[in-house]
XYZ file of C-alpha atoms in Angstrom:
783
model
C -24.981 231.896 8.198
C -21.842 232.247 10.324
C -19.255 229.530 10.639
C -18.876 227.520 13.837
C -15.307 227.167 15.114
C -14.025 225.221 18.135
C -10.750 223.614 19.089
C -12.282 220.379 17.755
C -12.487 221.893 14.270
C -14.429 224.265 12.110
C -16.944 224.309 9.320
C -15.569 227.617 8.056
C -14.521 227.808 4.421
C -10.882 227.302 3.519
C -8.541 224.417 2.919
C -6.006 225.828 5.398
C -8.503 225.566 8.245
C -8.072 222.726 10.781
C -10.054 219.582 9.933
C -13.491 219.186 11.484
C -13.195 216.215 13.864
C -16.354 216.832 15.870
C -18.084 213.821 14.335
C -15.024 211.559 14.486
C -15.648 210.341 18.055
C -19.361 209.625 17.410
C -18.436 207.676 14.268
C -15.792 205.598 16.070
C -18.088 204.948 19.036
C -20.932 203.922 16.744
C -18.670 201.524 14.852
C -17.358 199.891 18.035
C -20.919 199.638 19.352
C -22.077 197.913 16.174
C -19.221 195.405 16.429
C -20.164 194.596 20.006
C -23.897 194.457 19.358
C -23.478 192.058 16.435
C -21.752 189.609 18.798
C -24.189 190.098 21.714
C -27.746 188.915 22.430
C -30.360 191.485 21.362
C -31.538 192.125 24.916
C -28.036 193.056 26.019
C -27.763 195.450 23.057
C -31.036 197.087 24.006
C -29.961 197.402 27.631
C -26.741 199.086 26.550
C -28.773 201.385 24.329
C -30.860 202.502 27.290
C -27.743 203.081 29.404
C -25.978 205.066 26.656
C -29.101 207.116 25.988
C -29.484 207.921 29.677
C -25.813 208.882 29.909
C -26.210 211.206 26.912
C -29.117 212.977 28.592
C -27.177 213.235 31.868
C -24.081 214.717 30.208
C -26.201 217.208 28.288
C -28.029 218.404 31.406
C -24.807 218.812 33.403
C -22.797 220.479 30.636
C -21.316 223.883 31.421
C -20.744 226.636 28.858
C -16.979 226.372 29.208
C -16.908 222.693 28.333
C -19.770 222.801 25.881
C -17.805 221.695 22.772
C -16.460 218.600 24.522
C -19.784 217.889 26.215
C -21.750 218.142 22.981
C -19.286 215.832 21.227
C -19.631 213.297 24.049
C -23.420 213.622 23.967
C -23.400 212.989 20.230
C -21.142 209.938 20.676
C -23.365 208.445 23.386
C -26.540 209.182 21.420
C -25.110 207.584 18.278
C -23.981 204.533 20.260
C -27.450 204.203 21.785
C -29.056 204.406 18.339
C -26.707 201.883 16.746
C -27.078 199.460 19.687
C -30.864 199.582 19.423
C -30.906 199.194 15.638
C -28.345 196.374 15.641
C -30.225 194.526 18.373
C -33.400 194.754 16.297
C -31.611 193.396 13.200
C -30.087 190.491 15.140
C -33.420 189.690 16.821
C -35.204 189.591 13.481
C -32.556 187.298 11.966
C -32.269 184.856 14.868
C -36.010 184.745 15.544
C -37.143 184.183 11.974
C -38.782 181.038 10.700
C -35.842 180.563 8.324
C -33.468 180.490 11.295
C -35.611 177.932 13.134
C -35.705 175.652 10.075
C -31.941 176.018 9.671
C -31.387 174.964 13.275
C -33.133 171.667 12.408
C -31.312 171.410 9.042
C -34.612 170.698 7.338
C -35.726 170.934 3.737
C -38.348 173.592 3.062
C -40.098 175.454 0.284
C -39.698 179.214 0.353
C -40.363 182.437 -1.521
C -37.724 185.154 -1.643
C -36.590 188.355 -3.322
C -33.159 188.571 -4.948
C -30.881 191.098 -3.211
C -27.607 190.653 -5.141
C -26.589 189.423 -8.574
C -25.766 185.692 -8.630
C -22.008 185.151 -8.555
C -20.170 182.066 -9.718
C -18.396 180.182 -6.963
C -14.630 179.884 -6.954
C -13.160 176.699 -8.375
C -14.126 174.480 -11.266
C -17.812 173.496 -11.615
C -18.487 170.008 -10.278
C -21.558 167.751 -10.344
C -23.453 168.204 -7.076
C -21.562 171.397 -6.246
C -23.499 174.664 -6.359
C -22.478 176.947 -9.222
C -24.038 180.197 -8.032
C -24.277 182.087 -4.773
C -26.501 185.080 -4.042
C -28.157 186.910 -1.172
C -31.956 186.919 -0.960
C -34.643 187.935 1.530
C -37.356 185.381 2.240
C -41.055 186.247 2.314
C -42.309 182.931 3.692
C -41.120 179.418 4.479
C -43.226 176.238 4.200
C -42.332 173.103 6.167
C -44.574 169.999 6.337
C -47.320 171.901 4.548
C -47.346 174.749 7.065
C -46.517 178.167 5.645
C -44.946 180.768 7.958
C -44.238 184.399 7.179
C -40.482 185.008 7.423
C -38.659 188.156 6.358
C -35.041 187.058 6.728
C -31.773 187.371 4.843
C -30.464 184.078 3.470
C -27.576 183.034 1.240
C -28.761 180.835 -1.620
C -26.454 178.242 -3.207
C -27.841 176.915 -6.477
C -26.962 175.389 -9.846
C -28.354 175.734 -13.327
C -28.481 178.353 -16.074
C -31.824 179.831 -14.943
C -30.258 181.157 -11.732
C -27.586 183.070 -13.618
C -30.036 185.514 -15.183
C -31.789 186.657 -11.991
C -31.641 190.355 -11.146
C -32.030 192.190 -7.817
C -35.686 192.782 -7.009
C -37.008 189.666 -8.744
C -39.134 187.306 -6.661
C -38.940 183.526 -6.945
C -39.935 180.277 -5.265
C -37.657 177.310 -4.675
C -37.046 174.340 -2.440
C -33.852 173.593 -0.533
C -32.126 172.479 2.632
C -31.740 175.220 5.246
C -28.460 175.145 7.177
C -27.193 177.389 10.002
C -25.120 180.389 8.938
C -22.001 180.666 11.039
C -20.122 183.925 11.459
C -22.850 186.304 10.256
C -25.549 187.066 12.862
C -27.668 188.928 10.301
C -27.914 185.973 7.884
C -30.564 183.509 9.035
C -29.573 180.516 6.922
C -27.611 179.018 4.060
C -30.013 177.402 1.596
C -28.821 174.572 -0.652
C -31.395 174.749 -3.435
C -32.416 171.872 -5.634
C -33.690 172.602 -9.112
C -34.352 175.857 -10.943
C -36.215 178.886 -9.541
C -39.990 178.845 -10.011
C -42.649 181.544 -10.341
C -39.987 184.144 -11.158
C -41.399 187.656 -11.466
C -40.278 190.214 -14.006
C -37.579 192.656 -12.874
C -38.376 196.330 -12.487
C -37.633 198.574 -15.439
C -34.620 200.158 -13.742
C -33.116 196.830 -12.654
C -33.678 195.419 -16.129
C -31.863 198.434 -17.574
C -28.953 197.968 -15.130
C -28.814 194.284 -16.010
C -28.666 195.111 -19.733
C -25.870 197.601 -19.113
C -23.786 195.062 -17.183
C -24.487 192.286 -19.706
C -23.747 194.650 -22.599
C -20.399 195.609 -21.106
C -19.499 191.927 -20.692
C -20.504 191.260 -24.284
C -18.443 194.190 -25.568
C -15.449 193.063 -23.494
C -15.718 189.555 -24.966
C -13.990 190.929 -28.064
C -10.845 191.393 -25.960
C -8.362 188.673 -25.015
C -7.902 187.535 -21.425
C -7.205 188.971 -18.921
C -8.628 192.218 -20.383
C -11.926 190.446 -21.113
C -12.597 189.802 -17.448
C -10.862 192.888 -16.082
C -12.762 195.588 -17.970
C -16.208 194.835 -16.441
C -14.558 194.315 -13.034
C -12.770 197.674 -13.089
C -15.759 199.644 -14.390
C -18.831 198.148 -12.658
C -17.396 195.515 -10.304
C -18.672 192.607 -12.430
C -16.193 189.758 -11.844
C -18.023 186.954 -13.663
C -15.393 186.738 -16.420
C -12.410 187.487 -14.177
C -9.849 184.708 -13.996
C -8.704 183.594 -10.568
C -5.016 183.967 -11.382
C -5.618 187.573 -12.440
C -7.496 188.310 -9.223
C -4.630 186.741 -7.267
C -2.143 189.033 -9.040
C -4.177 192.057 -7.951
C -4.329 190.785 -4.370
C -0.586 190.144 -4.289
C 0.240 193.671 -5.448
C -2.241 195.509 -3.201
C -4.425 196.415 -6.184
C -7.474 194.327 -5.262
C -9.409 197.505 -4.425
C -9.537 198.216 -8.171
C -11.708 195.114 -8.625
C -14.277 196.495 -6.168
C -15.825 199.705 -7.430
C -15.644 202.368 -4.746
C -15.090 206.037 -4.057
C -12.253 206.383 -6.555
C -14.527 205.269 -9.410
C -17.333 207.551 -8.281
C -14.927 210.459 -7.787
C -13.689 210.074 -11.371
C -17.221 209.933 -12.790
C -18.672 212.782 -10.737
C -15.493 214.783 -11.361
C -16.024 214.263 -15.076
C -19.623 215.479 -14.806
C -18.702 218.493 -12.657
C -15.817 219.357 -14.961
C -18.108 219.185 -17.959
C -20.621 221.438 -16.183
C -17.868 223.920 -15.324
C -16.650 223.911 -18.926
C -20.211 224.629 -20.075
C -20.448 227.364 -17.388
C -23.549 225.760 -15.949
C -24.942 227.115 -12.666
C -24.143 225.385 -9.374
C -27.563 223.764 -9.091
C -27.041 222.187 -12.504
C -23.654 220.787 -11.460
C -25.163 219.379 -8.261
C -28.071 217.829 -10.167
C -25.714 216.246 -12.681
C -23.551 214.845 -9.920
C -26.614 213.448 -8.129
C -27.794 211.699 -11.290
C -24.331 210.186 -11.748
C -24.329 208.901 -8.136
C -27.771 207.365 -8.645
C -26.709 205.668 -11.888
C -23.478 204.502 -10.248
C -25.325 202.731 -7.416
C -27.919 201.298 -9.809
C -25.399 199.781 -12.215
C -22.623 198.862 -9.767
C -25.043 197.546 -7.104
C -25.122 198.655 -3.434
C -21.932 196.875 -2.373
C -20.359 198.107 0.916
C -17.758 200.309 -0.777
C -20.386 201.635 -3.198
C -22.715 202.548 -0.327
C -19.923 204.437 1.423
C -18.946 206.235 -1.760
C -22.529 207.162 -2.669
C -23.350 208.452 0.811
C -20.194 210.533 1.017
C -20.587 211.727 -2.560
C -24.092 212.929 -1.760
C -22.789 214.848 1.241
C -20.044 216.351 -0.923
C -22.645 217.585 -3.405
C -24.629 219.052 -0.512
C -21.468 220.770 0.708
C -20.877 222.097 -2.795
C -24.376 223.499 -2.921
C -23.923 225.224 0.473
C -20.403 226.486 -0.210
C -18.602 224.188 2.266
C -17.019 221.750 -0.107
C -13.890 221.183 2.003
C -15.484 219.457 5.014
C -14.425 215.995 3.831
C -13.455 214.447 7.178
C -16.741 215.490 8.714
C -18.551 214.099 5.674
C -16.743 210.771 6.035
C -17.685 210.581 9.722
C -21.291 211.422 8.911
C -21.228 208.768 6.182
C -20.135 206.111 8.678
C -22.904 207.154 11.074
C -25.584 207.195 8.403
C -24.596 203.814 7.000
C -24.424 202.137 10.432
C -27.806 203.567 11.423
C -29.354 201.835 8.410
C -27.106 198.784 7.879
C -25.109 197.980 11.040
C -23.962 194.697 9.509
C -21.473 196.646 7.397
C -19.425 197.214 10.555
C -17.905 193.752 10.022
C -17.524 194.114 6.258
C -13.892 194.173 5.133
C -14.933 196.021 1.981
C -16.621 198.826 3.919
C -13.755 199.002 6.428
C -11.069 199.227 3.757
C -13.053 201.841 1.852
C -13.483 204.052 4.916
C -9.873 203.686 6.065
C -8.441 204.392 2.622
C -10.552 207.530 2.341
C -9.571 208.643 5.840
C -5.887 208.110 5.076
C -6.111 210.150 1.895
C -7.923 212.987 3.681
C -5.518 213.000 6.623
C -2.149 212.691 4.909
C -2.304 213.645 1.231
C -2.465 217.477 1.506
C 0.669 217.806 3.661
C 2.564 215.029 1.908
C 1.806 216.509 -1.501
C 3.085 219.943 -0.445
C 6.248 218.380 0.969
C 7.008 215.960 -1.878
C 6.202 218.451 -4.650
C 9.500 220.159 -3.799
C 11.368 217.211 -5.334
C 8.770 215.646 -7.638
C 6.534 216.988 -10.400
C 3.106 217.892 -8.975
C 1.155 215.055 -10.712
C 3.716 212.484 -9.545
C 3.656 213.869 -5.997
C -0.144 213.680 -5.977
C -0.190 210.068 -7.233
C 2.495 208.892 -4.810
C 0.874 210.656 -1.845
C -2.532 209.118 -2.573
C -1.099 205.601 -3.008
C 1.068 205.778 0.120
C -1.681 207.337 2.266
C -4.253 204.730 1.267
C -1.793 201.861 1.772
C -0.722 203.126 5.201
C -4.338 203.426 6.323
C -5.474 199.978 5.197
C -2.297 197.972 5.940
C -3.336 196.880 9.483
C -6.585 195.455 8.069
C -5.035 193.935 4.958
C -2.581 191.991 7.101
C -5.545 190.190 8.682
C -6.532 188.963 5.232
C -3.179 188.189 3.629
C -0.701 187.624 6.525
C 1.847 189.806 4.747
C 2.864 193.411 4.178
C 3.514 194.225 0.534
C 6.148 196.784 -0.406
C 5.214 196.392 -4.069
C 1.727 197.845 -3.516
C 2.695 201.524 -3.578
C 4.695 201.555 -6.840
C 2.120 199.274 -8.475
C -0.775 201.584 -7.560
C 1.186 204.670 -8.627
C 1.806 203.119 -12.058
C -1.814 202.021 -12.476
C -3.604 205.093 -11.085
C -3.316 207.420 -14.111
C -4.804 204.802 -16.416
C -7.609 203.778 -14.037
C -9.330 207.167 -14.365
C -9.346 206.978 -18.170
C -10.568 203.366 -18.166
C -13.369 204.231 -15.710
C -14.781 207.062 -17.833
C -14.295 205.212 -21.125
C -15.782 202.071 -19.616
C -18.965 203.814 -18.523
C -19.332 205.370 -21.964
C -18.759 201.918 -23.476
C -21.402 200.406 -21.164
C -23.968 202.961 -22.351
C -22.978 202.381 -25.989
C -23.336 198.600 -25.554
C -27.049 199.075 -24.847
C -27.644 201.489 -27.723
C -25.320 200.010 -30.392
C -23.759 196.638 -29.440
C -21.831 196.227 -32.699
C -20.065 199.553 -32.289
C -19.390 198.762 -28.615
C -17.444 195.623 -29.578
C -15.131 197.797 -31.693
C -14.991 200.650 -29.168
C -13.894 198.216 -26.421
C -10.342 198.095 -27.757
C -9.089 201.564 -26.652
C -10.068 201.068 -22.984
C -8.796 197.517 -23.412
C -5.311 198.911 -24.019
C -5.477 200.716 -20.686
C -6.730 197.567 -18.979
C -3.845 195.627 -20.524
C -1.401 198.065 -18.897
C -3.069 197.670 -15.493
C -2.988 193.875 -15.874
C 0.699 194.004 -16.806
C 1.476 196.092 -13.708
C -0.347 193.594 -11.477
C 1.268 190.548 -13.088
C 4.747 192.070 -13.001
C 4.358 193.203 -9.399
C 3.100 189.787 -8.347
C 6.168 188.205 -9.925
C 8.666 190.346 -7.987
C 10.671 188.003 -5.720
C 10.097 188.593 -2.004
C 7.606 191.370 -2.747
C 5.881 190.955 0.613
C 7.009 190.708 4.207
C 5.316 187.867 6.157
C 3.320 189.161 9.147
C 1.075 187.869 11.915
C -2.526 187.757 10.690
C -4.241 188.340 14.031
C -5.204 191.290 16.218
C -1.713 191.476 17.738
C -0.097 191.649 14.318
C -2.532 194.337 13.159
C -1.965 196.456 16.288
C 1.819 196.161 16.075
C 1.773 197.192 12.416
C -0.579 200.076 13.188
C 1.792 201.257 15.945
C 4.810 201.143 13.643
C 2.990 203.072 10.933
C 1.722 205.615 13.453
C 5.275 206.289 14.602
C 6.469 206.701 11.016
C 3.721 209.122 9.953
C 3.835 211.214 13.141
C 7.611 211.356 13.659
C 9.464 214.528 12.724
C 13.122 215.553 12.413
C 15.733 213.187 13.869
C 13.042 210.831 15.214
C 11.699 210.327 11.695
C 15.195 209.640 10.354
C 15.874 207.082 13.103
C 12.504 205.335 12.569
C 13.006 205.239 8.811
C 16.530 203.848 9.235
C 15.228 201.075 11.479
C 12.513 200.131 8.977
C 14.982 200.092 6.078
C 17.423 197.981 8.099
C 14.712 195.462 8.936
C 13.637 195.236 5.286
C 17.217 194.733 4.102
C 17.748 192.059 6.739
C 14.544 190.331 5.662
C 15.598 190.376 2.002
C 19.058 189.096 2.898
C 17.598 186.207 4.890
C 15.107 185.351 2.151
C 17.759 185.484 -0.573
C 20.291 183.274 1.241
C 19.784 179.682 0.093
C 17.959 177.714 2.782
C 17.566 174.023 3.423
C 14.585 173.685 1.061
C 14.525 172.369 -1.513
C 17.518 170.073 -1.028
C 20.099 170.453 -3.744
C 19.782 167.885 -6.502
C 16.158 166.917 -5.788
C 14.530 164.649 -8.365
C 10.984 164.245 -7.037
C 8.933 166.335 -4.602
C 5.534 165.413 -3.226
C 3.858 168.734 -2.445
C 1.725 168.857 0.683
C -1.506 169.878 -1.055
C -3.825 168.544 1.623
C -6.304 165.852 0.609
C -5.098 165.408 -2.956
C -2.089 164.688 -5.146
C 0.633 167.050 -6.336
C 3.975 165.624 -7.514
C 6.854 167.488 -9.157
C 9.711 165.932 -11.158
C 12.735 168.141 -11.780
C 13.425 168.622 -15.495
C 16.320 171.050 -15.170
C 16.935 174.520 -13.769
C 13.565 176.216 -13.261
C 11.763 173.468 -15.162
C 9.663 170.548 -13.912
C 7.016 168.013 -14.807
C 3.933 168.387 -12.591
C 1.708 165.370 -11.965
C -1.684 166.361 -10.526
C -2.264 169.687 -8.810
C -4.387 169.166 -5.697
C -7.549 171.181 -5.099
C -6.244 174.612 -4.037
C -4.410 176.662 -6.709
C -2.615 178.768 -4.083
C -1.105 175.714 -2.377
C 0.405 174.117 -5.487
C 1.559 177.554 -6.676
C 3.363 178.093 -3.376
C 5.018 174.682 -3.600
C 6.251 175.316 -7.144
C 7.477 178.766 -6.140
C 9.516 177.255 -3.284
C 11.036 174.839 -5.781
C 11.871 177.648 -8.212
C 9.752 176.168 -11.003
C 9.099 178.727 -13.747
C 8.324 176.400 -16.654
C 6.290 173.187 -16.895
C 7.012 171.393 -20.180
C 4.471 168.688 -19.318
C 1.520 168.654 -16.940
C 0.073 165.240 -16.110
C -3.531 165.193 -14.847
C -4.511 161.666 -13.890
C -8.314 162.081 -13.811
C -11.012 164.712 -13.446
C -11.518 164.796 -9.689
C -11.233 168.077 -7.803
C -8.434 166.892 -5.501
C -6.266 166.118 -8.524
C -6.984 168.908 -11.043
C -8.692 171.951 -9.457
C -5.331 173.410 -8.414
C -4.295 173.677 -12.071
C -4.756 177.499 -12.235
C -1.986 177.710 -9.624
C 0.385 175.871 -11.989
C -0.551 178.191 -14.842
C 0.088 181.323 -12.792
C 3.187 183.056 -14.195
C 4.413 179.793 -15.740
C 4.483 178.498 -19.262
C 2.905 175.058 -19.588
C 3.862 173.260 -22.783
C 1.346 170.404 -22.915
C -0.945 168.388 -20.663
C -1.262 164.604 -20.593
C -4.898 163.958 -19.642
C -7.554 161.219 -19.719
C -9.668 160.725 -22.823
C -12.489 163.296 -22.998
C -10.832 165.689 -20.557
C -11.091 168.521 -23.084
C -14.864 168.663 -22.474
C -14.451 169.389 -18.764
C -14.232 172.831 -17.142
C -10.525 172.426 -16.429
C -9.884 171.114 -19.936
C -11.510 174.214 -21.403
C -9.436 176.406 -19.077
C -6.228 174.748 -20.328
C -7.313 175.188 -23.934
C -8.002 178.868 -23.274
C -4.405 179.167 -22.060
C -3.304 177.518 -25.314
C -2.063 174.375 -23.554
C -2.103 171.411 -25.936
C -4.001 168.393 -24.560
C -2.676 164.884 -25.142
C -5.069 162.023 -24.386
C -3.144 159.405 -22.390
C -3.359 155.729 -23.305
C -1.243 152.660 -22.692
C 1.841 152.356 -24.876
C 2.666 156.058 -25.208
C 6.105 157.346 -24.219
C 7.560 160.855 -23.900
C 11.040 162.198 -23.270
C 10.988 165.338 -21.089
C 14.359 166.576 -19.903
C 16.105 163.729 -18.060
C 12.870 161.742 -17.706
C 11.426 158.999 -19.899
C 7.688 158.835 -19.265
C 5.701 155.752 -20.274
C 1.920 155.504 -19.987
C 0.978 152.117 -18.475
C -2.764 152.694 -18.112
C -5.547 152.988 -19.312
C -5.767 150.894 -22.501
C -7.463 152.465 -25.537
C -11.254 152.532 -25.229
C -11.308 151.833 -21.490
C -14.754 152.568 -20.010
C -14.416 151.913 -16.287
C -14.918 154.260 -13.339
C -13.307 157.702 -13.194
C -10.825 156.486 -10.553
C -9.897 153.374 -12.489
C -9.553 155.491 -15.630
C -6.660 157.407 -14.073
C -3.659 157.909 -16.328
C -0.829 155.861 -14.754
C 2.693 156.911 -15.710
C 6.090 155.360 -15.038
C 8.873 157.990 -15.024
C 12.496 156.902 -15.325
C 15.194 159.421 -14.458
C 18.948 159.313 -14.139
C 18.942 157.964 -10.592
C 15.438 156.729 -9.761
C 12.108 155.641 -11.182
C 8.612 156.694 -10.077
C 5.167 155.148 -10.529
C 2.451 157.818 -10.586
C -0.770 155.938 -9.908
C -3.564 158.517 -9.585
C -6.614 156.936 -7.934
C -6.629 153.460 -9.523
C -8.389 150.787 -7.467
C -8.566 146.979 -7.424
C -10.006 146.408 -10.901
C -7.450 148.543 -12.725
C -4.621 147.230 -10.518
C -5.466 143.599 -11.311
C -5.666 144.280 -15.030
C -2.319 146.105 -14.971
C -0.772 143.203 -13.079
C -1.999 140.808 -15.754
C -1.281 143.159 -18.663
C 1.636 143.493 -21.071
C 3.407 146.143 -18.971
C 3.522 144.211 -15.704
C 7.312 144.054 -16.033
C 7.467 147.830 -15.759
C 5.783 147.961 -12.350
C 8.912 147.637 -10.145
C 10.118 151.185 -9.300
C 12.187 153.093 -6.799
C 9.314 155.300 -5.630
C 5.638 154.353 -5.460
C 2.998 157.050 -5.029
C 0.261 155.302 -3.052
C -2.864 154.778 -5.205
C -5.979 156.695 -4.143
C -4.237 158.299 -1.150
C -3.843 154.911 0.519
C -7.563 154.088 0.531
C -8.812 150.597 1.419
C -9.215 149.781 -2.290
C -5.866 148.107 -3.049
C -4.823 144.802 -4.552
C -1.965 143.576 -2.303
C -0.374 141.712 -5.192
C -0.219 144.890 -7.265
C 1.439 146.831 -4.454
C 3.921 144.009 -3.913
C 4.739 143.911 -7.639
C 5.977 147.517 -7.531
C 8.845 146.528 -5.152
C 9.320 150.122 -3.939
C 12.240 151.434 -1.929
C 10.177 154.508 -1.003
C 6.419 154.951 -0.764
C 4.818 158.395 -0.611
C 1.192 158.812 0.404
C -0.274 162.213 -0.439
C -3.079 162.764 2.042
C -4.759 165.537 4.024
C -4.494 165.815 7.788
C -7.542 164.439 9.639
C -9.375 163.947 6.343
C -12.990 162.776 6.366
C -12.211 159.670 4.296
C -9.909 157.992 6.804
C -7.025 157.947 4.290
C -4.727 156.163 4.429
C -6.589 153.146 5.753
C -4.731 151.198 8.491
C -4.821 148.111 6.259
C -3.152 149.849 3.308
C -0.649 151.675 5.502
C 0.407 148.358 7.055
C 0.937 146.934 3.569
C 3.062 149.913 2.530
C 5.192 149.728 5.671
C 5.960 146.098 4.927
C 6.831 146.815 1.310
C 8.870 150.021 1.417
C 12.127 150.698 3.195
C 11.037 154.347 3.664
C 7.370 155.324 3.947
C 6.245 158.933 4.154
C 2.940 160.795 4.365
C 2.419 164.448 3.471
C -0.001 164.991 6.375
C 2.801 164.138 8.819
C 5.939 165.034 6.858
C 4.796 167.993 4.726
C 6.566 168.396 1.386
C 8.758 165.355 0.700
C 11.810 165.328 -1.598
C 13.464 162.236 -3.064
C 16.965 162.479 -4.540
C 19.980 160.395 -5.479
C 21.535 158.535 -2.573
C 25.026 159.767 -3.402
C 26.734 156.540 -2.335
C 24.716 156.143 0.884
C 22.034 154.063 -0.817
C 19.784 154.035 -3.871
C 17.987 157.229 -2.798
C 17.784 159.800 -0.027
C 14.599 161.336 1.341
C 14.225 164.795 2.906
C 11.006 165.941 4.577
C 10.266 169.659 4.901
C 7.887 169.119 7.799
C 4.183 169.976 8.062
C 3.048 173.514 7.326
C 3.057 175.938 10.297
C -0.138 175.922 12.294
C -0.669 172.193 12.181
């Protein structure tokens, strides 16, 4: 069969041939059509499909031989757009017209039967009573409301709790009862279902799914012999199983542009199929045998790693690559990628809005477009393997940067060196990990021992991510909207397309901007104020206080609910060590941000309520080898310049969780602070009548329970504060602080501040102008 060659490309053999871009326009048009159709009513999508189909027929009939290549490309683009519009409209119509969607619109409780589509995943954050532990995607078979059963084939997201949900596998059917709520932002998901109780009438999984489940569980069990973070990273890197992955480790990978390693994709499949093809070549097996082996590997890869967006893209393109190998056209990668996009969108148009699918496609496109020429150019100055690794890392980063900025609001310059350092080890870990997964099913005891060699490679990758995340000013802040993405894409386009003097000028401008950015970031600013003693971090609806204990060291009292927020506050303050962490009580808005304190910081000990070690956060601290001290009245600690005395609770106290808050008085060189947690009237009255009532007067009072309407006025008056600080979230649903309490605080304190209005607040020595000075950073941008 002869090769076809046009100015749009060729399918002739040879790496020096121009790339085949004939399917690029159809792929782009289909993707844009899917994006539009997902946001449009189904009837409008179908109307556009008819128009595009008619236009395709018209262009084809009027095409002339001279313009045939262009005309056929345009016909293909219009035909693909018509197909995607029709398919997407049908998907949206089925989702919005389902019985599940109608029940969700009424926010009713209903019984339903469904089939599991994805493995249950644990939700981010610490487990809490009444908060769903697991989330998974399922497809309903029927929905029953008020005794009436209605057939409903619709995709839903199930939020559930309990150990019986954890073991479900894709393909299993179950029955349950829950509240159906509207799903916002995803037109193909009919409802969110808040399930009560365990699943019922659960069917047995298929033999293949049971095997895949055993492989994934076996790999987790084998990895359990490793310390953290290797224990959670090994299953994540090999099969995308993130159940054991710690949040701080995942954040390190995101910060260094290595998050793609936690989502199995084309790179993993390329390593595995490359291993199989290399083995076949070494054994001198015929081509059909190599293709068959590669196909089996792709099938196993999808089965074990699950059909995630990046896996679907990789499997589809890998299949086309094997087909190209069998037909002798193994170089047509760009055409294969375009055909992959078309095939995936024809079947699953919802992936058009998937960040995972988008990043996977763009990274692959960048590697195909830039790596060959960059490798040839850079190999003049670098060893060939180094040139290959650098070219791949830079090409992938350039291609995905405009999309990543939408997710992270920053451009990382650490990403390229971090990926270059990790890449050589990733291939070895991938192959060894798959072998380990198979061994874990056949011989679990041996697998626990065999996990250590790949664990060494994982430890290196973890070290690269942690070190890269700790680099000061490792990312350039950027607008996280469409304008920011387009501007970044334009800058990158100029850099990759410029040649000669234009390239040198563009590169000089970029370097100058980066140096200016680093200079500005490194020059000391106005935050934090020099000599600060206490800072109330703006953690939203929660508490997060920091007491300076010396250069780079601080006591942290409560951590808010979001680890990233308290981590950012401590980073601004330059805190690298926390000799003592005080957690007043086990409520999410006071302790769930603790992983942010632990990130890249050494925490010496934690002062916690009695029994805190049995909670999820207590176990997390113990895993990080943080010693837990149960707080009770009468204890005292000297930490740096601070004397800390526990005023509450008394030994054996059995009141409410709020009233059981550990209350600490901290005395420093120039001021004193009363850290009150969430104590309410009962605890306040008992403290006022207790033996430590004389220790209540302080310089700074942190308002109890965020200024709620649960205060004893006499207790507040007994503190005699100069400054009151109320840590509270903007427009919170609780109405904190209450007008009554805020009026009391304004009468008592000379200076009264709120984090929702003032942002981070610093208190420091008055320096002759008064007992103390107060500096407010201002609310976070965007408020």
